[in-house]
Coordinates of N, CA and C in Angstrom, one line a residue:
M1 N 6.1 -15.0 -22.2 CA 5.0 -14.5 -23.0 C 4.7 -13.1 -22.3
R2 N 4.4 -12.1 -23.2 CA 4.2 -10.8 -22.8 C 2.9 -10.3 -23.4
V3 N 1.8 -9.9 -22.6 CA 0.7 -9.3 -23.2 C 0.4 -7.9 -22.7
H4 N 0.1 -7.0 -23.6 CA -0.3 -5.6 -23.1 C -1.8 -5.5 -23.1
V5 N -2.2 -4.8 -22.2 CA -3.6 -4.6 -21.9 C -4.0 -3.2 -21.7
V6 N -5.1 -2.7 -22.5 CA -5.6 -1.5 -22.5 C -7.1 -1.3 -22.3
S7 N -7.6 -0.3 -21.8 CA -9.0 0.0 -21.7 C -9.3 1.4 -21.8
D8 N -10.5 1.8 -22.2 CA -11.0 3.2 -22.1 C -10.0 4.0 -23.0
V9 N -10.0 3.5 -24.3 CA -9.1 4.2 -25.4 C -9.7 5.5 -25.8
H10 N -11.1 5.7 -25.9 CA -11.8 6.9 -26.1 C -11.0 7.8 -27.0
G11 N -10.8 7.3 -28.3 CA -10.3 8.1 -29.4 C -8.9 8.2 -29.5
N12 N -8.1 7.7 -28.6 CA -6.6 7.8 -28.7 C -5.9 6.8 -29.6
A13 N -6.1 7.0 -30.8 CA -5.6 6.1 -31.9 C -4.1 6.3 -32.0
Q14 N -3.6 7.4 -31.7 CA -2.1 7.6 -32.0 C -1.4 6.6 -31.0
D15 N -1.8 6.7 -29.7 CA -0.9 5.8 -28.8 C -1.4 4.3 -28.9
L16 N -2.7 4.1 -29.3 CA -3.1 2.7 -29.7 C -2.3 2.0 -30.6
A17 N -1.8 2.7 -31.6 CA -1.1 2.2 -32.7 C 0.3 1.6 -32.3
K18 N 0.8 2.1 -31.0 CA 2.0 1.7 -30.4 C 1.8 0.8 -29.2
A19 N 0.5 0.6 -28.8 CA 0.3 -0.1 -27.7 C 0.8 -1.6 -27.5
G20 N 1.0 -2.2 -28.7 CA 1.3 -3.5 -28.8 C 2.9 -3.7 -29.0
D21 N 3.6 -2.7 -29.0 CA 5.1 -2.7 -29.3 C 5.7 -3.5 -28.1
G22 N 6.4 -4.6 -28.6 CA 7.2 -5.4 -27.5 C 6.3 -6.5 -27.0
A23 N 5.0 -6.7 -27.3 CA 4.2 -7.6 -26.8 C 3.9 -8.7 -27.8
D24 N 3.5 -9.9 -27.3 CA 3.1 -11.0 -28.1 C 1.7 -10.8 -28.6
A25 N 0.8 -10.1 -27.8 CA -0.5 -9.8 -28.1 C -1.0 -8.6 -27.4
L26 N -2.1 -7.9 -27.9 CA -2.7 -6.8 -27.2 C -4.1 -7.2 -26.8
I27 N -4.6 -6.9 -25.7 CA -5.9 -7.1 -25.2 C -6.6 -5.7 -25.0
C28 N -7.7 -5.4 -25.5 CA -8.4 -4.2 -25.3 C -9.7 -4.5 -24.7
L29 N -10.1 -3.8 -23.6 CA -11.1 -4.0 -22.8 C -12.3 -2.9 -22.9
G30 N -12.2 -2.4 -24.2 CA -13.4 -1.6 -24.7 C -13.3 0.0 -24.4
D31 N -14.5 0.5 -24.7 CA -14.5 1.9 -24.7 C -13.7 2.7 -25.7
L32 N -13.9 2.3 -27.0 CA -13.1 2.9 -28.0 C -13.6 4.3 -28.4
V33 N -15.0 4.5 -28.2 CA -15.7 5.7 -28.8 C -15.4 6.9 -27.8
L34 N -15.3 8.0 -28.2 CA -15.1 9.2 -27.4 C -16.3 10.1 -27.8
F35 N -17.3 10.2 -26.9 CA -18.5 11.0 -27.0 C -18.2 12.3 -26.4
L36 N -17.6 12.3 -25.2 CA -17.3 13.6 -24.6 C -16.2 13.4 -23.6
D37 N -15.1 14.2 -23.7 CA -13.9 14.0 -22.9 C -14.2 14.9 -21.7
Y38 N -14.2 14.4 -20.5 CA -14.6 15.0 -19.3 C -13.4 15.8 -18.8
A39 N -12.1 15.5 -19.3 CA -11.0 16.3 -19.0 C -10.8 17.5 -19.9
D40 N -11.1 17.3 -21.2 CA -11.0 18.3 -22.3 C -12.3 18.4 -23.0
H41 N -13.1 19.3 -22.6 CA -14.5 19.4 -23.2 C -14.6 19.7 -24.7
S42 N -13.4 20.0 -25.3 CA -13.4 20.3 -26.7 C -13.3 19.0 -27.6
R43 N -13.1 17.9 -27.0 CA -13.0 16.7 -27.7 C -14.1 15.7 -27.6
G44 N -14.5 15.2 -28.7 CA -15.6 14.1 -28.8 C -16.7 14.5 -29.6
I45 N -17.6 13.5 -29.8 CA -18.8 13.8 -30.7 C -19.6 15.0 -30.3
F46 N -19.9 15.0 -29.0 CA -20.8 16.0 -28.4 C -20.3 17.4 -28.8
P47 N -19.1 17.9 -28.4 CA -18.6 19.2 -28.7 C -18.4 19.4 -30.2
D48 N -18.2 18.4 -30.9 CA -18.1 18.6 -32.4 C -19.4 19.0 -33.0
L49 N -20.5 18.5 -32.3 CA -21.8 18.9 -32.8 C -22.4 20.1 -32.2
F50 N -22.1 20.4 -30.9 CA -22.8 21.5 -30.2 C -21.9 22.4 -29.5
G51 N -20.7 22.3 -29.7 CA -19.8 23.3 -29.0 C -19.3 23.1 -27.7
V52 N -18.3 23.8 -27.4 CA -17.7 23.5 -26.0 C -18.5 24.1 -24.9
E53 N -19.1 25.1 -25.0 CA -20.0 25.7 -24.0 C -21.1 24.7 -23.5
N54 N -21.8 24.1 -24.5 CA -22.8 23.2 -24.2 C -22.1 21.9 -23.6
A55 N -20.9 21.6 -24.0 CA -20.2 20.5 -23.4 C -19.9 20.7 -21.9
D56 N -19.4 21.9 -21.6 CA -19.2 22.4 -20.3 C -20.4 22.1 -19.5
R57 N -21.6 22.7 -20.0 CA -22.8 22.6 -19.2 C -23.2 21.1 -18.9
I58 N -23.2 20.3 -19.9 CA -23.7 19.0 -19.6 C -22.8 18.2 -18.8
V59 N -21.4 18.5 -18.8 CA -20.5 17.8 -17.8 C -20.8 18.3 -16.4
E60 N -21.2 19.5 -16.3 CA -21.5 20.1 -14.9 C -22.7 19.4 -14.4
L61 N -23.7 19.2 -15.3 CA -25.0 18.6 -14.8 C -24.8 17.2 -14.4
R62 N -24.1 16.4 -15.2 CA -23.9 15.0 -15.1 C -23.0 14.8 -13.8
T63 N -21.9 15.6 -13.5 CA -21.1 15.5 -12.4 C -21.9 15.8 -11.1
A64 N -22.9 16.7 -11.2 CA -23.7 17.0 -10.0 C -24.9 16.0 -9.9
R65 N -24.9 14.9 -10.7 CA -25.9 13.9 -10.8 C -27.3 14.4 -11.1
R66 N -27.4 15.5 -11.8 CA -28.6 16.1 -12.2 C -29.0 15.6 -13.6
Y67 N -29.2 14.3 -13.6 CA -29.3 13.5 -14.8 C -30.6 14.0 -15.7
E68 N -31.6 14.3 -15.1 CA -32.8 14.7 -15.9 C -32.6 16.0 -16.5
E69 N -31.9 16.9 -15.9 CA -31.6 18.2 -16.4 C -30.6 18.0 -17.7
A70 N -29.6 17.2 -17.5 CA -28.8 16.9 -18.6 C -29.4 16.4 -19.7
R71 N -30.5 15.3 -19.5 CA -31.3 14.7 -20.6 C -32.1 15.9 -21.3
E72 N -32.7 16.8 -20.5 CA -33.4 17.8 -21.0 C -32.6 18.8 -21.9
L73 N -31.4 19.1 -21.4 CA -30.5 19.9 -22.3 C -30.2 19.2 -23.6
G74 N -29.9 17.8 -23.5 CA -29.7 17.0 -24.7 C -30.9 17.1 -25.7
R75 N -32.1 16.9 -25.1 CA -33.2 17.0 -26.0 C -33.5 18.3 -26.7
R76 N -33.1 19.4 -26.0 CA -33.2 20.6 -26.7 C -32.1 20.8 -27.8
L77 N -31.0 20.3 -27.5 CA -29.9 20.4 -28.6 C -30.2 19.6 -29.8
W78 N -30.7 18.4 -29.5 CA -30.9 17.4 -30.6 C -32.2 17.7 -31.4
A79 N -33.1 18.7 -30.9 CA -34.3 18.9 -31.5 C -34.1 19.3 -33.0
G80 N -34.8 18.7 -33.9 CA -34.7 19.0 -35.4 C -33.5 18.3 -36.1
L81 N -32.7 17.5 -35.3 CA -31.6 16.8 -35.9 C -31.9 15.3 -35.9
D82 N -31.3 14.5 -36.8 CA -31.5 13.2 -36.7 C -30.3 12.6 -35.9
R83 N -30.6 12.4 -34.6 CA -29.7 12.0 -33.6 C -28.9 10.7 -34.0
D84 N -29.7 9.7 -34.3 CA -29.1 8.4 -34.5 C -28.2 8.5 -35.6
A85 N -28.6 9.1 -36.8 CA -27.7 9.2 -38.0 C -26.4 10.0 -37.7
A86 N -26.5 11.0 -36.9 CA -25.3 11.9 -36.6 C -24.4 11.2 -35.8
I87 N -24.9 10.4 -34.7 CA -23.9 9.7 -33.9 C -23.4 8.6 -34.6
L88 N -24.2 7.8 -35.4 CA -23.7 6.7 -36.1 C -22.5 7.1 -37.0
A89 N -22.8 8.1 -37.8 CA -21.7 8.6 -38.7 C -20.4 8.8 -37.9
A90 N -20.5 9.6 -36.7 CA -19.4 10.0 -36.0 C -18.6 8.7 -35.4
V91 N -19.5 7.8 -34.9 CA -18.9 6.6 -34.4 C -18.2 5.7 -35.5
R92 N -18.9 5.6 -36.7 CA -18.2 4.9 -37.7 C -16.7 5.5 -38.1
R93 N -16.6 7.0 -38.0 CA -15.3 7.5 -38.3 C -14.3 7.1 -37.3
Q94 N -14.8 7.2 -36.0 CA -13.8 6.8 -34.9 C -13.4 5.4 -35.1
Y95 N -14.5 4.5 -35.3 CA -14.2 3.0 -35.4 C -13.2 2.7 -36.4
A96 N -13.3 3.3 -37.6 CA -12.4 3.1 -38.7 C -11.0 3.4 -38.3
E97 N -10.8 4.5 -37.5 CA -9.4 4.9 -37.1 C -8.9 4.1 -36.1
M98 N -9.9 3.7 -35.0 CA -9.4 2.8 -33.9 C -9.0 1.4 -34.3
F99 N -9.9 0.8 -35.2 CA -9.6 -0.6 -35.6 C -8.4 -0.7 -36.5
A100 N -8.1 0.3 -37.3 CA -6.9 0.4 -38.1 C -5.6 0.3 -37.3
A101 N -5.8 0.9 -36.1 CA -4.6 1.1 -35.2 C -4.2 -0.2 -34.4
F102 N -5.2 -1.0 -34.3 CA -5.0 -2.4 -33.6 C -3.8 -3.1 -34.3
P103 N -2.9 -3.6 -33.4 CA -1.9 -4.5 -34.0 C -2.4 -5.9 -34.1
T104 N -1.6 -6.9 -34.7 CA -2.0 -8.2 -34.8 C -1.1 -9.1 -34.0
P105 N -1.6 -9.9 -33.1 CA -3.1 -10.1 -32.8 C -3.5 -9.2 -31.7
T106 N -4.8 -8.8 -31.8 CA -5.5 -8.1 -30.8 C -6.8 -9.0 -30.4
Y107 N -7.0 -9.0 -29.0 CA -8.2 -9.6 -28.6 C -9.0 -8.5 -27.9
A108 N -10.2 -8.3 -28.1 CA -11.0 -7.1 -27.7 C -12.4 -7.4 -27.4
T109 N -12.9 -6.8 -26.3 CA -14.4 -6.9 -25.9 C -14.8 -5.4 -25.8
Y110 N -16.2 -5.3 -25.7 CA -16.8 -4.1 -25.8 C -16.8 -3.4 -24.4
G111 N -16.8 -2.0 -24.5 CA -17.1 -1.2 -23.3 C -18.6 -0.8 -23.2
N112 N -19.0 0.0 -22.2 CA -20.4 0.4 -22.3 C -20.7 1.5 -23.2
V113 N -19.7 2.3 -23.8 CA -20.0 3.2 -24.7 C -19.9 2.7 -26.2
D114 N -19.5 1.4 -26.3 CA -19.4 0.9 -27.7 C -20.7 0.4 -28.2
I115 N -20.7 0.3 -29.5 CA -21.9 -0.2 -30.3 C -21.5 -1.6 -30.8
P116 N -21.8 -2.7 -30.3 CA -21.3 -4.0 -30.7 C -21.7 -4.4 -32.1
T117 N -22.9 -3.9 -32.6 CA -23.3 -4.3 -33.9 C -22.4 -3.7 -35.0
L118 N -21.6 -2.7 -34.8 CA -20.7 -2.2 -35.8 C -19.4 -2.9 -35.8
W119 N -19.0 -3.5 -34.7 CA -17.7 -4.0 -34.7 C -17.3 -5.0 -35.8
P120 N -18.2 -6.0 -36.3 CA -17.8 -6.8 -37.3 C -17.4 -6.1 -38.6
E121 N -17.9 -4.9 -38.9 CA -17.6 -4.2 -40.1 C -16.1 -3.8 -40.0
Y122 N -15.5 -3.5 -38.8 CA -14.3 -2.8 -38.8 C -13.1 -3.8 -38.2
A123 N -13.5 -4.9 -37.6 CA -12.5 -5.8 -37.0 C -11.9 -6.5 -38.2
G124 N -10.5 -6.3 -38.3 CA -9.8 -7.0 -39.5 C -9.4 -8.5 -39.0
P125 N -8.8 -9.2 -39.8 CA -8.4 -10.6 -39.5 C -7.6 -10.7 -38.4
G126 N -6.8 -9.7 -38.0 CA -5.9 -9.9 -36.8 C -6.5 -9.4 -35.5
T127 N -7.9 -9.1 -35.5 CA -8.5 -8.7 -34.3 C -9.6 -9.7 -34.0
T128 N -9.7 -10.3 -32.8 CA -10.7 -11.3 -32.4 C -11.6 -10.6 -31.3
V129 N -12.8 -10.5 -31.6 CA -13.8 -10.0 -30.6 C -14.4 -11.0 -29.8
L130 N -14.4 -10.9 -28.5 CA -14.9 -11.9 -27.5 C -15.8 -11.2 -26.5
D131 N -16.8 -12.0 -26.2 CA -17.8 -11.5 -25.2 C -18.5 -12.7 -24.6
G132 N -18.3 -13.0 -23.3 CA -18.8 -14.3 -22.8 C -18.1 -15.4 -23.4
E133 N -16.8 -15.3 -23.8 CA -16.0 -16.3 -24.4 C -14.6 -16.4 -23.9
R134 N -13.9 -17.4 -24.2 CA -12.6 -17.6 -23.7 C -11.5 -18.1 -24.8
I135 N -10.3 -17.8 -24.5 CA -9.2 -18.2 -25.5 C -8.1 -18.6 -24.5
E136 N -7.1 -19.2 -25.3 CA -5.7 -19.6 -24.6 C -4.6 -18.8 -25.2
L137 N -3.8 -18.3 -24.4 CA -2.6 -17.6 -24.7 C -1.5 -18.1 -23.9
G138 N -0.4 -18.5 -24.6 CA 0.8 -19.0 -23.8 C 0.5 -19.9 -22.6
G139 N -0.5 -20.8 -22.8 CA -0.8 -21.8 -21.9 C -1.7 -21.4 -20.7
R140 N -2.2 -20.1 -20.8 CA -3.2 -19.5 -19.9 C -4.5 -19.3 -20.6
T141 N -5.5 -19.4 -19.8 CA -6.8 -19.2 -20.3 C -7.4 -17.9 -19.9
F142 N -7.9 -17.1 -20.9 CA -8.4 -15.8 -20.8 C -9.9 -15.7 -21.0
G143 N -10.7 -15.2 -20.1 CA -12.1 -15.1 -20.3 C -12.5 -13.6 -20.4
F144 N -13.5 -13.3 -21.4 CA -13.8 -12.0 -21.7 C -15.3 -11.8 -21.5
V145 N -15.6 -10.7 -20.8 CA -17.0 -10.1 -20.6 C -17.1 -8.8 -20.8
G146 N -17.8 -8.3 -21.9 CA -18.0 -7.0 -22.4 C -19.2 -6.2 -21.9
G147 N -19.1 -4.9 -22.1 CA -20.3 -4.0 -21.7 C -20.4 -3.6 -20.3
G148 N -21.5 -2.9 -20.0 CA -21.7 -2.6 -18.6 C -23.0 -2.8 -18.2
L149 N -23.3 -2.4 -17.0 CA -24.6 -2.6 -16.4 C -25.5 -1.4 -16.4
R150 N -26.8 -1.4 -16.4 CA -27.7 -0.3 -16.6 C -27.4 0.8 -15.5
T151 N -27.4 2.0 -16.0 CA -27.2 3.2 -15.1 C -28.1 4.3 -15.6
P152 N -28.1 5.4 -14.8 CA -29.0 6.6 -15.3 C -28.3 7.3 -16.6
M153 N -27.0 6.9 -16.8 CA -26.4 7.6 -18.0 C -26.8 7.0 -19.3
R154 N -27.4 5.8 -19.2 CA -28.0 5.2 -20.5 C -27.0 5.1 -21.6
T155 N -25.8 4.7 -21.5 CA -24.7 4.5 -22.5 C -25.1 3.3 -23.3
P156 N -24.6 3.2 -24.5 CA -25.1 2.3 -25.6 C -25.0 0.9 -25.3
Y157 N -24.1 0.3 -24.6 CA -24.1 -1.0 -24.4 C -24.2 -1.3 -22.8
E158 N -25.3 -1.1 -22.3 CA -25.6 -1.4 -20.9 C -26.6 -2.6 -21.0
I159 N -26.5 -3.5 -20.1 CA -27.3 -4.7 -20.1 C -27.8 -5.0 -18.7
S160 N -28.7 -6.0 -18.6 CA -29.3 -6.3 -17.3 C -28.3 -7.1 -16.5
D161 N -28.4 -7.1 -15.2 CA -27.5 -7.9 -14.2 C -27.6 -9.3 -14.6
E162 N -28.8 -9.7 -14.9 CA -29.0 -11.1 -15.3 C -28.2 -11.6 -16.6
E163 N -28.4 -10.8 -17.6 CA -27.7 -11.0 -18.8 C -26.2 -10.9 -18.6
Y164 N -25.7 -10.1 -17.8 CA -24.3 -10.0 -17.6 C -23.7 -11.2 -16.8
A165 N -24.5 -11.7 -15.9 CA -24.1 -12.7 -15.0 C -24.1 -14.0 -15.8
A166 N -25.0 -14.1 -16.9 CA -25.0 -15.3 -17.7 C -23.7 -15.3 -18.5
K167 N -23.2 -14.2 -18.9 CA -21.9 -14.2 -19.7 C -20.7 -14.6 -18.8
V168 N -20.8 -14.1 -17.6 CA -19.6 -14.5 -16.6 C -19.7 -16.0 -16.3
E169 N -20.9 -16.5 -16.1 CA -21.1 -18.0 -15.8 C -20.6 -18.8 -17.0
A170 N -20.8 -18.4 -18.2 CA -20.3 -19.1 -19.3 C -18.8 -19.3 -19.4
L171 N -18.2 -18.5 -18.8 CA -16.7 -18.6 -19.0 C -16.1 -19.8 -18.2
G172 N -16.8 -20.2 -17.1 CA -16.2 -21.2 -16.2 C -15.0 -20.7 -15.5
E173 N -14.0 -21.7 -15.2 CA -12.8 -21.2 -14.6 C -11.8 -20.8 -15.6
V174 N -11.2 -19.6 -15.4 CA -10.1 -19.1 -16.3 C -9.0 -18.7 -15.4
D175 N -7.8 -18.5 -16.0 CA -6.7 -17.9 -15.4 C -6.7 -16.4 -15.3
V176 N -7.2 -15.7 -16.3 CA -7.3 -14.2 -16.4 C -8.7 -13.9 -16.8
L177 N -9.3 -13.2 -15.8 CA -10.8 -12.7 -16.1 C -10.7 -11.3 -16.6
C178 N -11.1 -11.1 -17.8 CA -11.0 -9.7 -18.5 C -12.4 -9.1 -18.7
S179 N -12.6 -8.0 -18.3 CA -13.9 -7.4 -18.3 C -13.7 -5.8 -18.5
H180 N -14.8 -5.2 -19.0 CA -14.7 -3.7 -19.0 C -14.9 -3.1 -17.7
I181 N -16.0 -3.6 -17.0 CA -16.2 -3.0 -15.6 C -15.6 -3.8 -14.6
P182 N -15.4 -3.2 -13.4 CA -14.8 -3.9 -12.2 C -15.7 -4.8 -11.5
P183 N -15.1 -5.7 -10.7 CA -16.1 -6.4 -9.7 C -16.6 -5.2 -8.7
D184 N -17.8 -5.7 -8.1 CA -18.4 -4.7 -7.3 C -17.8 -4.6 -5.9
V185 N -16.7 -3.9 -5.9 CA -15.9 -3.5 -4.6 C -15.8 -2.0 -4.5
P186 N -16.1 -1.4 -3.4 CA -16.2 0.1 -3.3 C -14.8 0.8 -3.7
E187 N -13.7 0.1 -3.3 CA -12.4 0.7 -3.7 C -12.1 0.7 -5.1
L188 N -12.7 -0.3 -5.8 CA -12.4 -0.4 -7.2 C -13.4 0.4 -8.1
T189 N -14.6 0.6 -7.5 CA -15.7 1.3 -8.3 C -15.8 2.8 -8.1
Y190 N -15.2 3.4 -7.0 CA -15.2 4.8 -6.7 C -14.4 5.6 -7.6
D191 N -14.9 6.5 -8.3 CA -14.0 7.5 -9.1 C -13.8 8.8 -8.4
T192 N -12.5 9.0 -8.2 CA -12.2 10.1 -7.2 C -12.4 11.5 -7.8
V193 N -12.5 11.6 -9.1 CA -12.6 13.0 -9.7 C -14.1 13.5 -9.7
P194 N -15.0 12.7 -10.4 CA -16.4 13.1 -10.2 C -17.0 12.7 -8.9
R195 N -16.3 12.0 -8.1 CA -16.7 11.7 -6.7 C -18.1 10.9 -6.7
R196 N -18.0 9.8 -7.5 CA -19.2 8.9 -7.5 C -18.7 7.5 -7.7
F197 N -19.6 6.6 -7.3 CA -19.5 5.1 -7.6 C -19.9 4.8 -8.9
E198 N -19.1 4.2 -9.9 CA -19.5 3.6 -11.0 C -20.1 2.2 -10.6
R199 N -20.9 1.6 -11.6 CA -21.4 0.3 -11.4 C -20.4 -0.8 -11.6
G200 N -20.2 -1.6 -10.6 CA -19.4 -2.8 -10.7 C -20.3 -4.0 -10.7
S201 N -19.8 -5.2 -11.0 CA -20.5 -6.3 -11.2 C -20.4 -7.3 -9.9
R202 N -21.6 -7.6 -9.3 CA -21.5 -8.6 -8.3 C -21.2 -10.0 -8.9
A203 N -21.6 -10.3 -10.1 CA -21.3 -11.6 -10.7 C -19.9 -11.8 -10.9
L204 N -19.2 -10.6 -11.3 CA -17.7 -10.8 -11.3 C -17.0 -11.1 -10.0
L205 N -17.5 -10.4 -9.0 CA -17.0 -10.6 -7.7 C -17.2 -12.0 -7.1
D206 N -18.5 -12.5 -7.4 CA -18.7 -13.9 -7.0 C -17.8 -14.9 -7.8
A207 N -17.6 -14.7 -9.1 CA -16.8 -15.6 -9.9 C -15.4 -15.6 -9.4
I208 N -14.9 -14.4 -9.1 CA -13.5 -14.3 -8.5 C -13.4 -15.1 -7.3
R209 N -14.3 -15.0 -6.3 CA -14.3 -15.7 -5.0 C -14.4 -17.2 -5.2
R210 N -15.2 -17.6 -6.2 CA -15.5 -19.0 -6.5 C -14.5 -19.7 -7.2
T211 N -14.0 -19.1 -8.3 CA -13.0 -19.7 -9.3 C -11.7 -19.3 -9.1
R212 N -11.3 -18.3 -8.4 CA -10.0 -17.8 -8.1 C -9.0 -17.7 -9.2
P213 N -9.4 -16.9 -10.1 CA -8.4 -16.6 -11.3 C -7.1 -16.0 -10.8
R214 N -6.0 -16.1 -11.5 CA -4.8 -15.5 -11.2 C -5.0 -14.0 -11.2
Y215 N -5.7 -13.4 -12.2 CA -5.8 -12.0 -12.4 C -7.3 -11.7 -12.8
A216 N -7.8 -10.5 -12.3 CA -9.1 -9.9 -12.9 C -8.6 -8.7 -13.5
L217 N -8.8 -8.4 -14.7 CA -8.3 -7.1 -15.4 C -9.6 -6.4 -15.9
F218 N -9.6 -5.0 -15.8 CA -10.7 -4.3 -16.1 C -10.4 -2.8 -16.3
G219 N -11.3 -1.9 -16.7 CA -11.0 -0.5 -16.8 C -12.3 0.2 -16.3
H220 N -12.8 1.0 -17.0 CA -14.1 1.8 -16.8 C -14.1 2.9 -15.8
V221 N -13.5 2.6 -14.7 CA -13.3 3.8 -13.7 C -12.0 4.5 -13.9
H222 N -12.1 5.7 -14.4 CA -10.9 6.4 -15.0 C -10.0 6.8 -13.9
Q223 N -10.4 7.2 -12.7 CA -9.5 7.6 -11.5 C -9.9 6.9 -10.3
P224 N -9.7 5.7 -10.2 CA -10.2 4.8 -9.2 C -9.5 5.1 -7.8
L225 N -10.2 4.8 -6.7 CA -9.7 5.0 -5.4 C -8.6 4.0 -5.1
A226 N -8.7 2.8 -5.7 CA -7.6 1.8 -5.7 C -7.5 1.3 -7.1
R227 N -6.3 1.2 -7.6 CA -6.0 0.6 -8.9 C -5.8 -0.8 -8.9
R228 N -5.4 -1.3 -7.8 CA -5.3 -2.7 -7.7 C -5.5 -3.2 -6.3
M229 N -5.9 -4.4 -6.2 CA -6.0 -5.0 -4.8 C -6.2 -6.5 -5.0
R230 N -6.0 -7.2 -3.9 CA -6.3 -8.7 -3.9 C -7.7 -9.1 -3.3
I231 N -8.3 -10.0 -4.0 CA -9.4 -10.6 -3.5 C -9.1 -12.1 -3.4
G232 N -8.8 -12.6 -2.1 CA -8.3 -13.8 -2.0 C -7.0 -14.0 -2.7
S233 N -6.8 -15.0 -3.6 CA -5.6 -15.2 -4.3 C -5.6 -14.4 -5.6
T234 N -6.7 -13.7 -6.1 CA -6.7 -13.0 -7.2 C -6.2 -11.6 -7.1
E235 N -5.3 -11.2 -8.1 CA -4.8 -9.9 -8.2 C -5.9 -9.2 -9.2
C236 N -6.5 -8.1 -8.6 CA -7.5 -7.3 -9.4 C -6.8 -6.0 -9.8
V237 N -6.8 -5.8 -11.1 CA -6.0 -4.6 -11.6 C -6.9 -3.8 -12.6
N238 N -7.0 -2.4 -12.3 CA -7.5 -1.5 -13.3 C -6.4 -1.2 -14.1
V239 N -6.5 -1.6 -15.4 CA -5.3 -1.5 -16.4 C -5.2 0.0 -16.7
G240 N -6.1 0.8 -16.4 CA -5.8 2.3 -16.6 C -6.7 2.9 -17.7
H241 N -6.7 4.3 -17.6 CA -7.5 5.2 -18.5 C -6.6 5.4 -19.7
F242 N -6.5 4.5 -20.6 CA -5.6 4.6 -21.8 C -5.7 5.9 -22.6
A243 N -6.9 6.5 -22.6 CA -7.0 7.9 -23.4 C -6.1 8.9 -22.7
A244 N -6.0 8.9 -21.4 CA -5.2 9.9 -20.7 C -3.7 9.6 -20.6
T245 N -3.4 8.2 -20.4 CA -2.0 7.9 -20.1 C -1.3 7.4 -21.4
G246 N -2.0 6.9 -22.4 CA -1.3 6.3 -23.6 C -0.4 5.1 -23.3
R247 N -0.4 4.6 -22.1 CA 0.5 3.4 -21.7 C -0.4 2.2 -21.4
P248 N -0.1 1.0 -22.1 CA -0.7 -0.3 -21.7 C -0.1 -0.8 -20.5
W249 N -0.9 -1.6 -19.8 CA -0.5 -2.5 -18.8 C 0.1 -3.7 -19.2
A250 N 1.3 -4.3 -18.6 CA 1.8 -5.4 -19.1 C 1.7 -6.6 -18.2
L251 N 1.5 -7.8 -18.7 CA 1.3 -9.0 -18.1 C 2.4 -10.0 -18.7
E252 N 3.2 -10.5 -17.9 CA 4.2 -11.3 -18.3 C 4.3 -12.7 -17.5
W253 N 4.6 -13.8 -18.2 CA 4.8 -15.0 -17.5 C 5.7 -15.9 -18.3

């Protein structure tokens, strides 16, 4: 059995269409939407609406953790525009392209920048969306937990620690624990380029220690200090920033 795993697709439909080649299934751990590419400020919903110079500025402010100034810049730019309608239209265009690129079968969960309420409109019969749910593939049990935890960035699908923990708890014991965000371990949550810690989940870490899955797979942190490490008998793997690499991570058994 061979399964390919991707995360943080962020608009890379071209490589996504090939991500399942040679695999029995594709797993996607979320973040299909590209709001703003921190490596190329000309790509994404934000620069399409407001130009590259404003994208440069908002990246500068966010990277410096000057979140209130970044929000104030955003408020000025959005003044007089229907923010919700503009973003929704742009996300719909991206989702139409992303979901059309998914191979059959695909098993997917949400990232923190995704909008879960839209997914049923675009997920075809070959795509199964899972959140707080489990499936069996090739004799192994896979559990899925989507979304992220609340941060000053206020991305679309951030939930409380309690709600997130309840989804983790609902999975029970699994062979492969699949999530968008990593467990709360400094080496796995620190992003070396913006030089900050992203939010990881204590509930995931506790579940790994308690239930000892074979693997814990995740994304979210684009340039992590450590891409993989062991927690007890569990191999924890950041499957990679697919938007940048275009390469899936492969799991074989």
